[in-house]
Amino acid sequence: MSDRSPIIAPSILAADFANIQQEVEMLNRSEADWIHVDVMDGEFVPNISFGIPVCKAIHRHAQKPLDVHLMIIKPERYVEEFAKAGAEIITVHYEACPHLHRNLQQIKALGCKAGVSLNPHTNVELLEDTLQDIDLVLIMSVNPGFGGQQFIERTYTKVKKLRAMINAAGSNTIIEVDGGVNIDNARPLLDAGADALVAGSFVFRSENPEATIAALKAV
Ligand code: DX5
Ligand code: ZN
């Protein structure tokens, strides 16, 4: 159990892209800690979202760190451009990186924090040999590609297992959970050991996104 408050990272994927400046300004005013930026290539995931120019546009208005989630194959082709576009955290997918250790080194050499994301079917134990090099693990609690999907309950078990691994290693790796996060599963996720929560639809589809962010922060 823990009473610490979570890092809240609203996902801009669920925002109104026609009013991106206002949406980012709302996040600036809110209690959000990071802005989660979902990049999809139509190859690693069956959907295309947006890329570097949109990330730059978000960064131009953002007063909070950009937490960039790359759902793309061969991310090494683009991490430098995302770092230049304002990313502070760059997360790549375990399943997209046969040379994961090299990807992490590349991200860190650019001065960014390095994250690794795991799809729902990927076992957290696969990170045992790289954990000391990972700043953040992003546990997918839905299959990546779309916002608005239902939270997978098995996620709690994965978060608990990963928390135990991180504690045993004495590392500071952050655990972030992404997909179907809402006011009901936020506290159980924190209690399982999560540090950071991504929320897209739950924030942007709510009547008052700022108040919803505050509610998540206060769970
Ligand atoms: C899914 C993305 C998520 C998504 C979360 O592929 O990685 O960040 O935007 O959206 P919700 O909170 O609606 O599940
Ligand atoms: Zn994401």
CSV table of C-alpha atoms and ligand atoms in Angstrom, one decimal:
chain,number,residue,atom,x,y,z
A,1,MET,CA,0.0,0.0,0.0
A,2,SER,CA,1.1,3.5,-0.6
A,3,ASP,CA,-0.3,6.9,-0.1
A,4,ARG,CA,2.0,8.8,-2.5
A,5,SER,CA,0.4,10.6,-5.3
A,6,PRO,CA,0.9,9.4,-8.9
A,7,ILE,CA,2.6,11.1,-11.8
A,8,ILE,CA,-0.3,11.9,-14.1
A,9,ALA,CA,0.4,11.8,-17.9
A,10,PRO,CA,-2.6,12.7,-20.0
A,11,SER,CA,-2.4,11.3,-23.5
A,12,ILE,CA,-2.7,13.9,-26.2
A,13,LEU,CA,-4.0,11.2,-28.5
A,14,ALA,CA,-7.5,11.8,-27.1
A,15,ALA,CA,-7.3,15.6,-27.4
A,16,ASP,CA,-8.9,17.7,-30.1
A,17,PHE,CA,-6.2,18.0,-32.7
A,18,ALA,CA,-7.9,21.0,-34.3
A,19,ASN,CA,-7.3,22.9,-31.1
A,20,ILE,CA,-3.9,21.4,-30.0
A,21,GLN,CA,-2.7,24.7,-28.5
A,22,GLN,CA,-5.7,25.2,-26.3
A,23,GLU,CA,-5.5,21.5,-25.2
A,24,VAL,CA,-1.8,21.9,-24.3
A,25,GLU,CA,-2.5,25.1,-22.4
A,26,MET,CA,-5.2,23.3,-20.5
A,27,LEU,CA,-2.6,20.6,-19.5
A,28,ASN,CA,-0.2,23.4,-18.5
A,29,ARG,CA,-2.8,24.8,-16.1
A,30,SER,CA,-3.8,21.4,-14.8
A,31,GLU,CA,-2.1,19.2,-12.2
A,32,ALA,CA,-0.8,17.0,-15.0
A,33,ASP,CA,2.9,16.1,-14.5
A,34,TRP,CA,3.8,15.0,-18.0
A,35,ILE,CA,2.2,15.1,-21.5
A,36,HIS,CA,2.0,11.7,-23.0
A,37,VAL,CA,2.6,11.7,-26.8
A,38,ASP,CA,1.5,8.5,-28.7
A,39,VAL,CA,3.3,8.0,-31.9
A,40,MET,CA,2.0,5.2,-34.2
A,41,ASP,CA,3.4,4.0,-37.5
A,42,GLY,CA,0.7,1.8,-38.9
A,43,GLU,CA,3.2,-1.0,-38.9
A,44,PHE,CA,4.0,-1.9,-35.3
A,45,VAL,CA,0.4,-1.1,-34.4
A,46,PRO,CA,-2.6,-1.1,-36.8
A,47,ASN,CA,-3.1,2.7,-36.6
A,48,ILE,CA,-1.3,5.9,-37.6
A,49,SER,CA,-1.4,8.8,-35.2
A,50,PHE,CA,1.1,11.6,-35.9
A,51,GLY,CA,4.9,12.2,-35.9
A,52,ILE,CA,7.7,14.7,-35.5
A,53,PRO,CA,6.0,18.0,-36.7
A,54,VAL,CA,3.1,17.5,-34.3
A,55,CYS,CA,5.4,16.6,-31.4
A,56,LYS,CA,7.3,19.9,-32.2
A,57,ALA,CA,4.0,21.8,-32.2
A,58,ILE,CA,3.0,20.4,-28.8
A,59,HIS,CA,6.4,21.2,-27.4
A,60,ARG,CA,6.1,24.8,-28.6
A,61,HIS,CA,3.3,25.3,-26.1
A,62,ALA,CA,4.0,22.8,-23.4
A,63,GLN,CA,5.4,23.8,-20.0
A,64,LYS,CA,5.6,20.1,-18.9
A,65,PRO,CA,7.9,17.3,-20.0
A,66,LEU,CA,6.9,15.4,-23.1
A,67,ASP,CA,6.6,11.6,-22.5
A,68,VAL,CA,7.0,10.2,-26.0
A,69,HIS,CA,5.7,6.7,-26.5
A,70,LEU,CA,7.0,5.3,-29.8
A,71,MET,CA,4.8,2.5,-31.2
A,72,ILE,CA,7.0,2.2,-34.2
A,73,ILE,CA,9.4,-0.4,-35.7
A,74,LYS,CA,13.1,0.5,-35.9
A,75,PRO,CA,12.8,3.4,-33.5
A,76,GLU,CA,16.5,4.1,-33.8
A,77,ARG,CA,15.7,5.9,-37.1
A,78,TYR,CA,13.8,8.6,-35.4
A,79,VAL,CA,14.8,9.0,-31.7
A,80,GLU,CA,17.2,11.8,-32.5
A,81,GLU,CA,14.5,13.8,-34.3
A,82,PHE,CA,12.1,13.2,-31.4
A,83,ALA,CA,14.7,14.4,-28.9
A,84,LYS,CA,15.1,17.6,-31.0
A,85,ALA,CA,11.3,17.9,-31.2
A,86,GLY,CA,11.3,18.3,-27.4
A,87,ALA,CA,10.9,14.7,-26.0
A,88,GLU,CA,12.2,14.4,-22.4
A,89,ILE,CA,11.3,10.7,-22.0
A,90,ILE,CA,11.5,8.4,-25.1
A,91,THR,CA,9.9,5.0,-24.7
A,92,VAL,CA,10.4,2.2,-27.3
A,93,HIS,CA,8.7,-1.1,-27.4
A,94,TYR,CA,10.5,-4.3,-26.3
A,95,GLU,CA,8.8,-6.1,-29.1
A,96,ALA,CA,10.1,-3.7,-31.7
A,97,CYS,CA,13.7,-3.7,-30.6
A,98,PRO,CA,16.0,-6.8,-31.2
A,99,HIS,CA,18.9,-4.6,-29.9
A,100,LEU,CA,17.1,-3.0,-27.0
A,101,HIS,CA,20.3,-2.2,-25.0
A,102,ARG,CA,21.6,-0.3,-28.0
A,103,ASN,CA,18.3,1.6,-28.3
A,104,LEU,CA,18.5,2.6,-24.6
A,105,GLN,CA,22.1,3.8,-25.0
A,106,GLN,CA,21.1,5.9,-28.0
A,107,ILE,CA,18.2,7.6,-26.2
A,108,LYS,CA,20.4,8.4,-23.1
A,109,ALA,CA,23.2,9.7,-25.3
A,110,LEU,CA,20.7,12.3,-26.6
A,111,GLY,CA,20.1,13.5,-23.0
A,112,CYS,CA,16.7,11.9,-22.7
A,113,LYS,CA,15.3,9.4,-20.2
A,114,ALA,CA,15.0,6.0,-21.7
A,115,GLY,CA,11.8,3.9,-21.4
A,116,VAL,CA,10.8,0.4,-22.5
A,117,SER,CA,7.2,-0.5,-23.1
A,118,LEU,CA,5.8,-4.0,-22.8
A,119,ASN,CA,2.7,-5.3,-24.7
A,120,PRO,CA,0.1,-7.2,-22.6
A,121,HIS,CA,1.6,-10.6,-23.7
A,122,THR,CA,5.2,-9.7,-22.8
A,123,ASN,CA,6.5,-10.9,-19.5
A,124,VAL,CA,8.2,-8.4,-17.2
A,125,GLU,CA,11.0,-10.9,-16.4
A,126,LEU,CA,12.4,-10.3,-19.9
A,127,LEU,CA,13.7,-7.0,-18.6
A,128,GLU,CA,15.8,-8.6,-15.8
A,129,ASP,CA,19.1,-8.1,-17.7
A,130,THR,CA,18.4,-4.5,-18.8
A,131,LEU,CA,16.6,-3.1,-15.8
A,132,GLN,CA,19.6,-1.2,-14.5
A,133,ASP,CA,19.7,0.7,-17.9
A,134,ILE,CA,16.0,1.6,-18.0
A,135,ASP,CA,14.7,4.8,-16.5
A,136,LEU,CA,11.0,3.9,-17.1
A,137,VAL,CA,9.0,0.8,-17.9
A,138,LEU,CA,5.6,1.5,-19.6
A,139,ILE,CA,3.3,-1.4,-19.0
A,140,MET,CA,0.6,-1.6,-21.6
A,141,SER,CA,-2.8,-2.3,-20.0
A,142,VAL,CA,-4.5,-2.5,-23.4
A,143,ASN,CA,-3.1,-3.7,-26.8
A,144,PRO,CA,-1.4,-0.6,-28.2
A,145,GLY,CA,-2.9,1.2,-31.2
A,146,PHE,CA,-6.1,2.8,-30.0
A,147,GLY,CA,-7.4,4.9,-27.2
A,148,GLY,CA,-10.6,4.1,-25.4
A,149,GLN,CA,-10.1,0.4,-24.9
A,150,GLN,CA,-10.9,-1.7,-21.8
A,151,PHE,CA,-8.3,-2.1,-19.1
A,152,ILE,CA,-6.8,-5.6,-18.9
A,153,GLU,CA,-7.0,-6.8,-15.2
A,154,ARG,CA,-3.9,-9.0,-15.5
A,155,THR,CA,-1.9,-5.7,-15.4
A,156,TYR,CA,-2.0,-5.6,-11.6
A,157,THR,CA,0.0,-8.9,-11.4
A,158,LYS,CA,2.6,-7.6,-13.9
A,159,VAL,CA,3.0,-4.3,-12.0
A,160,LYS,CA,3.5,-6.2,-8.7
A,161,LYS,CA,6.1,-8.5,-10.2
A,162,LEU,CA,8.0,-5.6,-11.8
A,163,ARG,CA,7.8,-3.6,-8.6
A,164,ALA,CA,9.4,-6.6,-6.7
A,165,MET,CA,12.2,-6.8,-9.4
A,166,ILE,CA,12.9,-3.1,-9.2
A,167,ASN,CA,13.0,-3.1,-5.4
A,168,ALA,CA,15.3,-6.2,-5.4
A,169,ALA,CA,17.6,-4.5,-7.8
A,170,GLY,CA,17.6,-1.3,-5.8
A,171,SER,CA,16.9,0.7,-8.9
A,172,ASN,CA,14.9,3.9,-9.4
A,173,THR,CA,13.1,2.7,-12.6
A,174,ILE,CA,9.7,4.3,-12.8
A,175,ILE,CA,6.6,2.1,-13.6
A,176,GLU,CA,4.1,3.8,-15.8
A,177,VAL,CA,0.8,2.1,-16.9
A,178,ASP,CA,-1.0,3.0,-20.2
A,179,GLY,CA,-4.4,2.1,-21.4
A,180,GLY,CA,-7.9,2.2,-20.0
A,181,VAL,CA,-6.8,4.0,-16.8
A,182,ASN,CA,-9.6,5.6,-14.9
A,183,ILE,CA,-10.6,6.7,-11.4
A,184,ASP,CA,-11.5,3.2,-10.4
A,185,ASN,CA,-8.3,1.4,-11.3
A,186,ALA,CA,-5.9,4.3,-10.5
A,187,ARG,CA,-5.6,3.6,-6.7
A,188,PRO,CA,-5.3,-0.2,-7.2
A,189,LEU,CA,-2.5,0.4,-9.7
A,190,LEU,CA,-0.6,2.6,-7.3
A,191,ASP,CA,-1.0,0.1,-4.6
A,192,ALA,CA,0.4,-2.6,-6.9
A,193,GLY,CA,3.5,-0.4,-7.4
A,194,ALA,CA,2.9,1.9,-10.3
A,195,ASP,CA,4.4,5.4,-10.2
A,196,ALA,CA,2.9,7.0,-13.3
A,197,LEU,CA,-0.5,6.7,-15.0
A,198,VAL,CA,-1.3,7.6,-18.6
A,199,ALA,CA,-5.0,8.6,-19.2
A,200,GLY,CA,-6.4,9.5,-22.6
A,201,SER,CA,-10.2,9.1,-23.0
A,202,PHE,CA,-10.9,9.3,-19.3
A,203,VAL,CA,-9.4,12.8,-19.2
A,204,PHE,CA,-10.3,14.3,-22.6
A,205,ARG,CA,-13.8,12.7,-22.9
A,206,SER,CA,-14.8,14.1,-19.5
A,207,GLU,CA,-16.8,17.2,-19.0
A,208,ASN,CA,-14.0,19.0,-17.2
A,209,PRO,CA,-10.6,17.5,-18.1
A,210,GLU,CA,-8.7,19.8,-15.6
A,211,ALA,CA,-10.9,18.5,-12.7
A,212,THR,CA,-10.5,14.9,-13.9
A,213,ILE,CA,-6.7,15.3,-13.9
A,214,ALA,CA,-7.0,16.7,-10.3
A,215,ALA,CA,-9.2,13.8,-9.3
A,216,LEU,CA,-6.6,11.3,-10.7
A,217,LYS,CA,-3.8,13.1,-8.9
A,218,ALA,CA,-5.7,12.9,-5.6
A,219,VAL,CA,-6.7,9.2,-5.7
B,1,DX5,C1,-2.6,3.2,-26.8
B,1,DX5,C2,-1.9,4.4,-26.3
B,1,DX5,C3,-2.4,5.0,-25.1
B,1,DX5,C4,-3.8,5.6,-25.3
B,1,DX5,C5,-4.5,5.6,-23.9
B,1,DX5,O1,-2.0,2.6,-27.8
B,1,DX5,O2,-0.5,4.1,-26.0
B,1,DX5,O3,-1.5,6.0,-24.5
B,1,DX5,O4,-3.8,6.9,-25.8
B,1,DX5,O5,-5.8,6.0,-24.1
B,1,DX5,P1,-6.9,5.5,-23.1
B,1,DX5,O6,-6.6,6.2,-21.8
B,1,DX5,O7,-8.1,6.1,-23.7
B,1,DX5,O8,-6.9,4.0,-23.0
B,2,ZN,ZN,0.8,5.5,-24.9
